[in-house]
PDB file of C-alpha atoms and ligand atoms in Angstrom:
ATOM      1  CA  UNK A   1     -31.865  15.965 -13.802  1.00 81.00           C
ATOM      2  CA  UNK A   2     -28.565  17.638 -12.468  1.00 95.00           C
ATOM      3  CA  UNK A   3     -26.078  15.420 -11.149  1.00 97.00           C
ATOM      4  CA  UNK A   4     -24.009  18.311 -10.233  1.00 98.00           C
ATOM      5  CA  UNK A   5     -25.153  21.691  -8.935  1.00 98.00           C
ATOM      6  CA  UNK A   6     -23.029  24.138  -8.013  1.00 98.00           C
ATOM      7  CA  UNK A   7     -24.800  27.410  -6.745  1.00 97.00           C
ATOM      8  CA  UNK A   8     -23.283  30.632  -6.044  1.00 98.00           C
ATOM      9  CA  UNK A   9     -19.852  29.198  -5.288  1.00 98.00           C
ATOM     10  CA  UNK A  10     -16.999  31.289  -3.457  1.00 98.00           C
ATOM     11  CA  UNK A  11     -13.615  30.164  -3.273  1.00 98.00           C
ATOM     12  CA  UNK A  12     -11.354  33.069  -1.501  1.00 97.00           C
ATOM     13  CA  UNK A  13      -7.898  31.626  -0.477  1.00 96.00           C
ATOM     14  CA  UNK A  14      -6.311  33.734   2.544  1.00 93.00           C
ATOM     15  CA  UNK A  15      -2.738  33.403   3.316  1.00 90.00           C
ATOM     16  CA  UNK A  16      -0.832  35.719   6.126  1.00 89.00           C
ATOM     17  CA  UNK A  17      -1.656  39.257   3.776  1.00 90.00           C
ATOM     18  CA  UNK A  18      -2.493  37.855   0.590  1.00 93.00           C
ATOM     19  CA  UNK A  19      -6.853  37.134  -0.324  1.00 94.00           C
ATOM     20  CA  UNK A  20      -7.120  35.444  -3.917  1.00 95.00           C
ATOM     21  CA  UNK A  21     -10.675  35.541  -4.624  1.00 97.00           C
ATOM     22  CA  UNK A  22      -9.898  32.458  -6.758  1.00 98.00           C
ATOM     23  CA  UNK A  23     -13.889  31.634  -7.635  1.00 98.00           C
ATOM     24  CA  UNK A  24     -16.371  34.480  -7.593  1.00 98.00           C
ATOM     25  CA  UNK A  25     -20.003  33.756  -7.374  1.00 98.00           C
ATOM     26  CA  UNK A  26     -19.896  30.507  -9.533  1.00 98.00           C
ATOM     27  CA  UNK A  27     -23.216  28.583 -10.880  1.00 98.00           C
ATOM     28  CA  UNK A  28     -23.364  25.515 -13.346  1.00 97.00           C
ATOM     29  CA  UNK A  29     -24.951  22.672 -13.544  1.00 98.00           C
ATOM     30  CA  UNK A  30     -24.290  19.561 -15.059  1.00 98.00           C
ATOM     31  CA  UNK A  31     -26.763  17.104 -16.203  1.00 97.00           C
ATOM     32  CA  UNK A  32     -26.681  13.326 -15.904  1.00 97.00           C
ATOM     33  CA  UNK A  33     -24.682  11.582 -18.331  1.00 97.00           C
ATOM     34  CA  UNK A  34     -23.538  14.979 -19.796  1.00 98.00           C
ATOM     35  CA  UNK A  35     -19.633  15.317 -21.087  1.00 98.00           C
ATOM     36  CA  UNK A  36     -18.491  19.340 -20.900  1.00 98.00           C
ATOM     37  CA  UNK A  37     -14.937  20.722 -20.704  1.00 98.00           C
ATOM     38  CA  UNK A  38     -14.057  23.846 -18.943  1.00 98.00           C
ATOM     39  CA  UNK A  39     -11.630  26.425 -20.622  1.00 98.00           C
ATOM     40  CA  UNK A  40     -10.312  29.473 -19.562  1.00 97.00           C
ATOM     41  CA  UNK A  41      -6.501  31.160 -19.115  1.00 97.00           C
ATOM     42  CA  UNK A  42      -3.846  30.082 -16.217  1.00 97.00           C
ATOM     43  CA  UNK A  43      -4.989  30.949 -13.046  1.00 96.00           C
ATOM     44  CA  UNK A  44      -8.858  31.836 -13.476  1.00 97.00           C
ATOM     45  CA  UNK A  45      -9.606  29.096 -11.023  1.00 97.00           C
ATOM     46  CA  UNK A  46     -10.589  25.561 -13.146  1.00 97.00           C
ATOM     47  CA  UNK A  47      -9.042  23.265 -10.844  1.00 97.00           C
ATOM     48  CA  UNK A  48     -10.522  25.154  -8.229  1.00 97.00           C
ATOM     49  CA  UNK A  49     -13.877  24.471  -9.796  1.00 98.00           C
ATOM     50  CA  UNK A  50     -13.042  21.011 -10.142  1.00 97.00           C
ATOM     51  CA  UNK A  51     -11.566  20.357  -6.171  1.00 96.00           C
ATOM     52  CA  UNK A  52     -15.114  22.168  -5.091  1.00 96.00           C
ATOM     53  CA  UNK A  53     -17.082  20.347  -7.667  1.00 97.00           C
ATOM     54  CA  UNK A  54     -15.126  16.900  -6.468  1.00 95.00           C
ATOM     55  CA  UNK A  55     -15.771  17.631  -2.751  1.00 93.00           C
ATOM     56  CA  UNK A  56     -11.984  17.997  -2.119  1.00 92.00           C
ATOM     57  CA  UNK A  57     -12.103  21.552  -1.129  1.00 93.00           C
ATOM     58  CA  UNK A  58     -14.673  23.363   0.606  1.00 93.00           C
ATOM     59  CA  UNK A  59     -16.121  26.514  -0.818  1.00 96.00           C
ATOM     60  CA  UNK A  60     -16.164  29.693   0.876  1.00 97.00           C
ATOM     61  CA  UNK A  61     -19.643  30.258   0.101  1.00 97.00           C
ATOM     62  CA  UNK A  62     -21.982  28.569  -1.920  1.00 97.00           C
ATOM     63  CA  UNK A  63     -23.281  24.710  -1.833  1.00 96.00           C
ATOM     64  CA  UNK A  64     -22.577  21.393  -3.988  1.00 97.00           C
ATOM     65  CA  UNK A  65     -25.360  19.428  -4.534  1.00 96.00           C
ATOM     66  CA  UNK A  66     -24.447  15.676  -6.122  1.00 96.00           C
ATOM     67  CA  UNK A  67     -27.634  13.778  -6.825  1.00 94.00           C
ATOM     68  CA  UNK A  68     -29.560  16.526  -5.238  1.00 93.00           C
ATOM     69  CA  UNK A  69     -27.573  15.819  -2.063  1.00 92.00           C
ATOM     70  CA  UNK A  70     -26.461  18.678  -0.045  1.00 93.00           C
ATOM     71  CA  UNK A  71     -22.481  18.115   0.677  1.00 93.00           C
ATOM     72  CA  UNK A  72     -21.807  20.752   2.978  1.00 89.00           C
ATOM     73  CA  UNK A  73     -24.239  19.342   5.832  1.00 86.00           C
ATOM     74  CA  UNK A  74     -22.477  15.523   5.567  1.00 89.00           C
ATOM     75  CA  UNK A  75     -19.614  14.654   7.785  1.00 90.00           C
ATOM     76  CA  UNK A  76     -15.802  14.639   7.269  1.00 85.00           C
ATOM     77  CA  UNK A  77     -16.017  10.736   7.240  1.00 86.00           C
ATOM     78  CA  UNK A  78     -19.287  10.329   5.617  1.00 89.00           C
ATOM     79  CA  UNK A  79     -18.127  12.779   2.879  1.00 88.00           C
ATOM     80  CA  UNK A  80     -14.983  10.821   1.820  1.00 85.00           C
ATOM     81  CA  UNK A  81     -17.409   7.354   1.655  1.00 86.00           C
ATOM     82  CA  UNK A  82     -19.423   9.475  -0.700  1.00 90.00           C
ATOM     83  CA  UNK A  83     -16.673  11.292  -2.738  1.00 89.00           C
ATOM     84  CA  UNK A  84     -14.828   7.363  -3.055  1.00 85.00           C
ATOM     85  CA  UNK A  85     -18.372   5.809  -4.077  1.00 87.00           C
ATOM     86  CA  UNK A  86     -19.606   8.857  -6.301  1.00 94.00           C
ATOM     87  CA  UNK A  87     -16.690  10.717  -8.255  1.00 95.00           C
ATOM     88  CA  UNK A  88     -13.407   9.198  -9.867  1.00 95.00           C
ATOM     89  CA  UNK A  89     -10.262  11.673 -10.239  1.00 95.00           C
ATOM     90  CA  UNK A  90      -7.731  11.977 -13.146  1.00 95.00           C
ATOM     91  CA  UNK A  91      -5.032  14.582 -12.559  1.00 92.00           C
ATOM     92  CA  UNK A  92      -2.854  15.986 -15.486  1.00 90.00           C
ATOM     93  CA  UNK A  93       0.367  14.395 -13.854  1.00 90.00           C
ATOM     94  CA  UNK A  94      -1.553  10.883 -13.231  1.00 92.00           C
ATOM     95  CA  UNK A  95      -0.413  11.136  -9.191  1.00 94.00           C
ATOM     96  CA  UNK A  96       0.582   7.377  -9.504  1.00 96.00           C
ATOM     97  CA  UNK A  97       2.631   6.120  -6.756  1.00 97.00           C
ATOM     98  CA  UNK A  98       6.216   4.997  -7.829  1.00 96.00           C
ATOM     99  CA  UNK A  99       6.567   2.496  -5.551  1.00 97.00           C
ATOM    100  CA  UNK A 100       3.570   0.561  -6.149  1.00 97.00           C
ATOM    101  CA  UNK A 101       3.044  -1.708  -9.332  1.00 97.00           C
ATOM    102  CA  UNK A 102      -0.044  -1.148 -12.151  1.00 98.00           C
ATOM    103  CA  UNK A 103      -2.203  -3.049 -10.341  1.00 97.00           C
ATOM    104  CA  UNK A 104      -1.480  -2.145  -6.432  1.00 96.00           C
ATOM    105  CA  UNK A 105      -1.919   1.553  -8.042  1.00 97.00           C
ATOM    106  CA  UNK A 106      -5.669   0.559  -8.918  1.00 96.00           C
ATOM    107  CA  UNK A 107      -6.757  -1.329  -6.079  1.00 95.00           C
ATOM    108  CA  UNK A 108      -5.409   1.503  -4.161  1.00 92.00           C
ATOM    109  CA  UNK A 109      -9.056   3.288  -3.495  1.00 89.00           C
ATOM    110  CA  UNK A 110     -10.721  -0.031  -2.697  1.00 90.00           C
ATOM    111  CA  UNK A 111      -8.566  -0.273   0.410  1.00 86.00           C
ATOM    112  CA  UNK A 112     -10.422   2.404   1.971  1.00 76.00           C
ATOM    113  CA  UNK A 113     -13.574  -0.076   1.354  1.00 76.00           C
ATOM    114  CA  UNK A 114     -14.624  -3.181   2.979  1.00 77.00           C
ATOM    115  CA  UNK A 115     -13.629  -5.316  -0.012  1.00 83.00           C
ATOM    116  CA  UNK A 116     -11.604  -9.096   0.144  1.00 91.00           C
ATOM    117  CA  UNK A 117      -8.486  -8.894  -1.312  1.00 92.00           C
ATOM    118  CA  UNK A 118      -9.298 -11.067  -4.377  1.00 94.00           C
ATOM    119  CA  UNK A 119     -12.477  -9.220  -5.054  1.00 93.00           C
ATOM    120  CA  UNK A 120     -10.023  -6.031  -5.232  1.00 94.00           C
ATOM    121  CA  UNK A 121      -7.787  -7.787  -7.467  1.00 96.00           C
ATOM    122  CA  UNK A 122     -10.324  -9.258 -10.203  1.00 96.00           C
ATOM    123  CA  UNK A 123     -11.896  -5.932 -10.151  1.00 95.00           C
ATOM    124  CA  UNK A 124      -8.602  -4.202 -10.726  1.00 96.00           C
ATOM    125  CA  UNK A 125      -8.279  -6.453 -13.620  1.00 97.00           C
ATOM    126  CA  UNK A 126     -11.341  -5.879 -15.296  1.00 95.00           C
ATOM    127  CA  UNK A 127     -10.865  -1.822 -15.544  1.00 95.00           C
ATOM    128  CA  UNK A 128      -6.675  -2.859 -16.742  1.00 96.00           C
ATOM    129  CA  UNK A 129      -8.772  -4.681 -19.533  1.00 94.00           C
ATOM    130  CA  UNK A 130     -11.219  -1.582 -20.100  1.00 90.00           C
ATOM    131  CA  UNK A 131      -8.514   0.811 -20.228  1.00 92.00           C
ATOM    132  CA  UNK A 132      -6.513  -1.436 -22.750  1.00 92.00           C
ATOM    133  CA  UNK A 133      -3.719  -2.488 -20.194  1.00 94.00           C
ATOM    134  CA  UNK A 134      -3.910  -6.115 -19.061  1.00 94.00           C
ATOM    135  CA  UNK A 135      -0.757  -6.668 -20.443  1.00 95.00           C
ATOM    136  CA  UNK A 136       1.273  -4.410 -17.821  1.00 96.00           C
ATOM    137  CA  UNK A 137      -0.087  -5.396 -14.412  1.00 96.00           C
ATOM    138  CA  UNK A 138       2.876  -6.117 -13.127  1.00 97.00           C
ATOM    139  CA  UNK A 139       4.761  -2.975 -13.883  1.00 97.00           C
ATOM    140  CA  UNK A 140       5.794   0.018 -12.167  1.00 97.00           C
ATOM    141  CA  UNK A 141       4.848   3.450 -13.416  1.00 97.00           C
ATOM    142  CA  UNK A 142       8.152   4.351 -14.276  1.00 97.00           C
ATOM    143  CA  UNK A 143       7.893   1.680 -16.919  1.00 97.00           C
ATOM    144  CA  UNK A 144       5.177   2.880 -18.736  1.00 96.00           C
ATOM    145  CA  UNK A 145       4.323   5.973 -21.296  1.00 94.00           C
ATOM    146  CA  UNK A 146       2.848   8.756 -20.630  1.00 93.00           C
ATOM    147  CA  UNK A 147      -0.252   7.980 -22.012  1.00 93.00           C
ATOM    148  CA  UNK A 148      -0.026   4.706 -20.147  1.00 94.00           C
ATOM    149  CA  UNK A 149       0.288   6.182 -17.195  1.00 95.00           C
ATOM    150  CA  UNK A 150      -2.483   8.106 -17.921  1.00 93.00           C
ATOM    151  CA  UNK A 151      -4.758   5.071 -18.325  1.00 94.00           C
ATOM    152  CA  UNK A 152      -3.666   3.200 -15.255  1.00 96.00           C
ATOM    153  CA  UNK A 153      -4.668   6.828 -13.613  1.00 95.00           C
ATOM    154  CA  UNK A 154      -8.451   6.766 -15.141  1.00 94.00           C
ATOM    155  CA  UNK A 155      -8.679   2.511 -14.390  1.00 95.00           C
ATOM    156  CA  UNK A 156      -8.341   3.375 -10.767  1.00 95.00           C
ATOM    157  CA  UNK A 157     -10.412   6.385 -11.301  1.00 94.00           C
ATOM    158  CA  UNK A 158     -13.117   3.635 -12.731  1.00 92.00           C
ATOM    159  CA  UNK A 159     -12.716   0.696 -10.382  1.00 93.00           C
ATOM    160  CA  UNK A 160     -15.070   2.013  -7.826  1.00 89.00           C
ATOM    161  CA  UNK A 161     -17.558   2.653 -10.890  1.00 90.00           C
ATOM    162  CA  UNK A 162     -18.216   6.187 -10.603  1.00 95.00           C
ATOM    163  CA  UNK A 163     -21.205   8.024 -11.915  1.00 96.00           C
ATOM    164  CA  UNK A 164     -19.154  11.173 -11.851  1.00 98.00           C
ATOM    165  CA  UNK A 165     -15.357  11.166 -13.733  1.00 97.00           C
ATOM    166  CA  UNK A 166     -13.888  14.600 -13.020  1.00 97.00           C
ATOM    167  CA  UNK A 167     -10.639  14.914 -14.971  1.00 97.00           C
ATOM    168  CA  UNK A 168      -8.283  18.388 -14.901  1.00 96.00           C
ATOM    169  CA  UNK A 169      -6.108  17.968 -17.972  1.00 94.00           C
ATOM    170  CA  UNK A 170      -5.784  14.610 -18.383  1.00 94.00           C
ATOM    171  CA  UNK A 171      -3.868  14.797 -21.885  1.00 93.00           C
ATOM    172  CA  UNK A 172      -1.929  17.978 -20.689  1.00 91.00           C
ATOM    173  CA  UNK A 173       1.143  16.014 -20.980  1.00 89.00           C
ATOM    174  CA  UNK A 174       0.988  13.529 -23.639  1.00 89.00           C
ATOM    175  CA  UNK A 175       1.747  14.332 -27.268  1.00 89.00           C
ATOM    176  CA  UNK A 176      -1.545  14.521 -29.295  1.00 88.00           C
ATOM    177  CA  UNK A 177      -1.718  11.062 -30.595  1.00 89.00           C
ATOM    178  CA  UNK A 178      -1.743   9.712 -26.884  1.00 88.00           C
ATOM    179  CA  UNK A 179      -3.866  12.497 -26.022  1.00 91.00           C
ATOM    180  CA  UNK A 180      -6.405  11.537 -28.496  1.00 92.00           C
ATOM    181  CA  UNK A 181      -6.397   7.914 -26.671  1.00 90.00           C
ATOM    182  CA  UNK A 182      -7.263   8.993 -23.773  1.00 92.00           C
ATOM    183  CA  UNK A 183      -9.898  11.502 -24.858  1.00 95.00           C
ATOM    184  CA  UNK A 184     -11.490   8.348 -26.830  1.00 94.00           C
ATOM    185  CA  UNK A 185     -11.483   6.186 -24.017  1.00 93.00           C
ATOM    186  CA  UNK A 186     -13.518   8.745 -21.741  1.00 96.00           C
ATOM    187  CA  UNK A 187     -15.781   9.080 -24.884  1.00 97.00           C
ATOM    188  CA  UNK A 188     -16.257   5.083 -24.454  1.00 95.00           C
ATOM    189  CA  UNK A 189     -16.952   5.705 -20.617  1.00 95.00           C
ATOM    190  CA  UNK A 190     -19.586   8.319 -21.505  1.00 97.00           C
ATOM    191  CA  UNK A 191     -21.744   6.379 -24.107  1.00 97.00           C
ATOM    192  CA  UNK A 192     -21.862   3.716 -20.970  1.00 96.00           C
ATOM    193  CA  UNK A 193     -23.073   6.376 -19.320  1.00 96.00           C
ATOM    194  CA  UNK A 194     -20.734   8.297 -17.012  1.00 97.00           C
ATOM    195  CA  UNK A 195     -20.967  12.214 -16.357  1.00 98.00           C
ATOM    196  CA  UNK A 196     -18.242  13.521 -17.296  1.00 98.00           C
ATOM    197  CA  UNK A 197     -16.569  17.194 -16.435  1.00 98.00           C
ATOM    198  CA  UNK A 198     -12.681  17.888 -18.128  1.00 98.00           C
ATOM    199  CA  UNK A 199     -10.668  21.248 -17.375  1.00 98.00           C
ATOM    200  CA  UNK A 200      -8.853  21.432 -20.772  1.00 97.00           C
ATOM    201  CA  UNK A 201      -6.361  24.306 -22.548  1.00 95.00           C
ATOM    202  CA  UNK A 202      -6.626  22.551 -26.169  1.00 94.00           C
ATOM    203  CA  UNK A 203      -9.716  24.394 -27.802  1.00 95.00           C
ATOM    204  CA  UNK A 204     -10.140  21.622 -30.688  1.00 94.00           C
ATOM    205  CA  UNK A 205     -10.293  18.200 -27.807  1.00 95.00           C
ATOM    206  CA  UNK A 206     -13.007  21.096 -25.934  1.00 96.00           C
ATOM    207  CA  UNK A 207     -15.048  21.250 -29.291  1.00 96.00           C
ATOM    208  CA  UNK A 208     -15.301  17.628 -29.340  1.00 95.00           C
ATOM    209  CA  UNK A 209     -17.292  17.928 -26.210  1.00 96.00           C
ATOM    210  CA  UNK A 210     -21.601  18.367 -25.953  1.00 93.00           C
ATOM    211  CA  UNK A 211     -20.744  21.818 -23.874  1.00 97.00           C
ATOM    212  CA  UNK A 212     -17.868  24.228 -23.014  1.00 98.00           C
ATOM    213  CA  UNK A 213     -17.874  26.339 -19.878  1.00 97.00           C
ATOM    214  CA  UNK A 214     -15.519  29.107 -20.090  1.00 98.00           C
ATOM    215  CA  UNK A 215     -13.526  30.740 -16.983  1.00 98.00           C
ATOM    216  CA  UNK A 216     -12.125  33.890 -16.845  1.00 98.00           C
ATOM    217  CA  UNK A 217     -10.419  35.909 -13.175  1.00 97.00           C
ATOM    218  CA  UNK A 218     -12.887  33.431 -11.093  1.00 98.00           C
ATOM    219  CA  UNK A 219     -16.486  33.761 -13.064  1.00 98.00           C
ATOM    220  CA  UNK A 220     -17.999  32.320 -15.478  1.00 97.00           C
ATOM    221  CA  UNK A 221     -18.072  33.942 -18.698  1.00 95.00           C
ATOM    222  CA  UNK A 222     -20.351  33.133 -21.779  1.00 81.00           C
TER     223      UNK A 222
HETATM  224  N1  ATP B 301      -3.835  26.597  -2.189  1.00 76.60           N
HETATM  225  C1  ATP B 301      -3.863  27.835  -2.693  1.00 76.60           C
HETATM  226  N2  ATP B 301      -3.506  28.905  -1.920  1.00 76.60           N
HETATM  227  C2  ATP B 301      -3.553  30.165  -2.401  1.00 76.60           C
HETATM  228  N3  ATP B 301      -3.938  30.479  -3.648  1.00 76.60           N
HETATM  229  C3  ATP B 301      -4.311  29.480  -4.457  1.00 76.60           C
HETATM  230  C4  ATP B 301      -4.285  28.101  -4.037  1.00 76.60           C
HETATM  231  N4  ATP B 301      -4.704  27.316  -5.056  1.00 76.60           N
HETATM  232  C5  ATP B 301      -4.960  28.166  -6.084  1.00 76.60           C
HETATM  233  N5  ATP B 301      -4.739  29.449  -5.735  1.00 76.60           N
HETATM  234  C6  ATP B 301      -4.941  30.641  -6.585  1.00 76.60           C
HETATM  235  O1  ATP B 301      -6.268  30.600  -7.077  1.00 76.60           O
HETATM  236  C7  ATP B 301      -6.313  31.016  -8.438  1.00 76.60           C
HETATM  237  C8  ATP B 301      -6.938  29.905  -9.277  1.00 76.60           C
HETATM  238  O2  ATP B 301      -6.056  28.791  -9.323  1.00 76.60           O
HETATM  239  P1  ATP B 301      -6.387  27.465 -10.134  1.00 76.60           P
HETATM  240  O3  ATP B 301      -5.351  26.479  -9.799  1.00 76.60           O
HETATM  241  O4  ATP B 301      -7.793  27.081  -9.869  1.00 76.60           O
HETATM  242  O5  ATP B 301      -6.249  27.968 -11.643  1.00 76.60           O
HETATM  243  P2  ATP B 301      -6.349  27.139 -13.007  1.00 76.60           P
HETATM  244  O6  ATP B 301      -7.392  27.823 -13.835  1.00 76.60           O
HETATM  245  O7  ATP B 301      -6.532  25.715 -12.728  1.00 76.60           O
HETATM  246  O8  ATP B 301      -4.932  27.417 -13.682  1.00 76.60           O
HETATM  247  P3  ATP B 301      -4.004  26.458 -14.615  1.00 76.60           P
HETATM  248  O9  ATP B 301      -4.609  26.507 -15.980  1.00 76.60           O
HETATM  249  O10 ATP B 301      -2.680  27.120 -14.566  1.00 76.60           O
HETATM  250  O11 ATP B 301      -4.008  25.090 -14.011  1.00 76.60           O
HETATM  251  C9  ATP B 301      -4.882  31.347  -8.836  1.00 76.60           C
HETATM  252  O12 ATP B 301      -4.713  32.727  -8.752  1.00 76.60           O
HETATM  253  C10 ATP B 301      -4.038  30.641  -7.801  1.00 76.60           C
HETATM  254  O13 ATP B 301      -2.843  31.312  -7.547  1.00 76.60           O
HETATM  255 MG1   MG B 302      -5.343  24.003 -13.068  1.00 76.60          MG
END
């Protein structure tokens, strides 16, 4: 079964004169438990792909299905209960918040939920222990490595347990020994069974991967 569908997706962005027709006509799907990277040059519209596919931007035209739900017809507030409960996020720059320490960073998304503060905590803990980081709880990203950071990023992307991981470079700026890390650990998360879809530029981590989708000026390209 799909997990994902994405059918004839449009993605124009209009600003004052300028159209950028940044996803033309797009379909994939993606089946369950399934771990594919997407490739293609700057600019041909992966992250795109990845905000539509992740229900963070809306298409232009076109539909997102997630477990054969139909996104487009749910509400602004039902959507975001579905995008928190369904997909997990890793970003190439980890978007951890400075001010906040390991573990504030991962309860973070469980705020939005109706969970007690000590059931946020112990399950903050458990996906620091998954992701190999117990041991820095109580620091603040700034005192962390790259590729630490980058695993505090994916145990907040876990602690909601997501069936859906969508990650847009996540080793983009670690040197290839961290890189390799963090590509293991989201091997580990797909044997447990998590989809998986990662926008990546390195064509050996992409060849690791079941299935690579390639990009090129908006389409997909064989
Ligand atoms: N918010 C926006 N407003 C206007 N144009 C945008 C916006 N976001 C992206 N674009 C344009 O859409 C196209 C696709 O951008 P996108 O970020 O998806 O590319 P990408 O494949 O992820 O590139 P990279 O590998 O550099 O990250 C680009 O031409 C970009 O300039
Ligand atoms: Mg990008």
């Amino acid at each position: 079964m799909a997990i994902i569908k994405m059918d004839g997706i449009t993605k124009i962005y209009r600003t004052k004169d300028i159209e950028t027709v940044a996803l033309e006509n797009v379909n994939l799907e993606v089946e369950k438990g399934e771990f594919i990277s997407v490739m293609g040059p700057s600019g041909c519209g992966k992250s795109t792909m990845l905000n539509v596919m992740g229900l963070l931007d809306t298409p232009t035209e076109g539909q997102v299905l997630i477990n054969n739900t139909l996104t487009s017809n749910m509400k602004d507030g039902e959507m975001a209960e579905f995008r928190n409960r369904t997909l997990g996020f890793i970003f190439q720059s980890f978007h951890l918040i400075n001010s906040l320490s390991v573990l504030d960073n991962v309860e973070l998304p469980l705020l939005y939920r109706k969970s007690s503060s000590s059931e946020r905590t112990k399950r903050a803990k458990e996906v620091l222990e998954k992701v190999g980081l117990s041991h820095r709880m109580k620091h603040y990203p700034s005192q962390l490595s790259g590729g630490q950071c980058q695993r505090v990023a994916i145990a907040r992307a876990l602690i909601g347990n997501p069936q859906i991981i969508l990650a847009d470079e996540p080793t983009g700026n670690l040197d290839s020994k961290m890189g390799t890390e963090i590509i293991d650990l989201l091997f580990d998360l797909n044997k447990e069974g998590t989809t998986i879809v990662m926008v990546t530029h390195d064509e050996h981590i992409a060849r690791t991967t079941e299935r690579i989708i390639r990009f090129f000026d908006g389409r997909r390209i064989e």
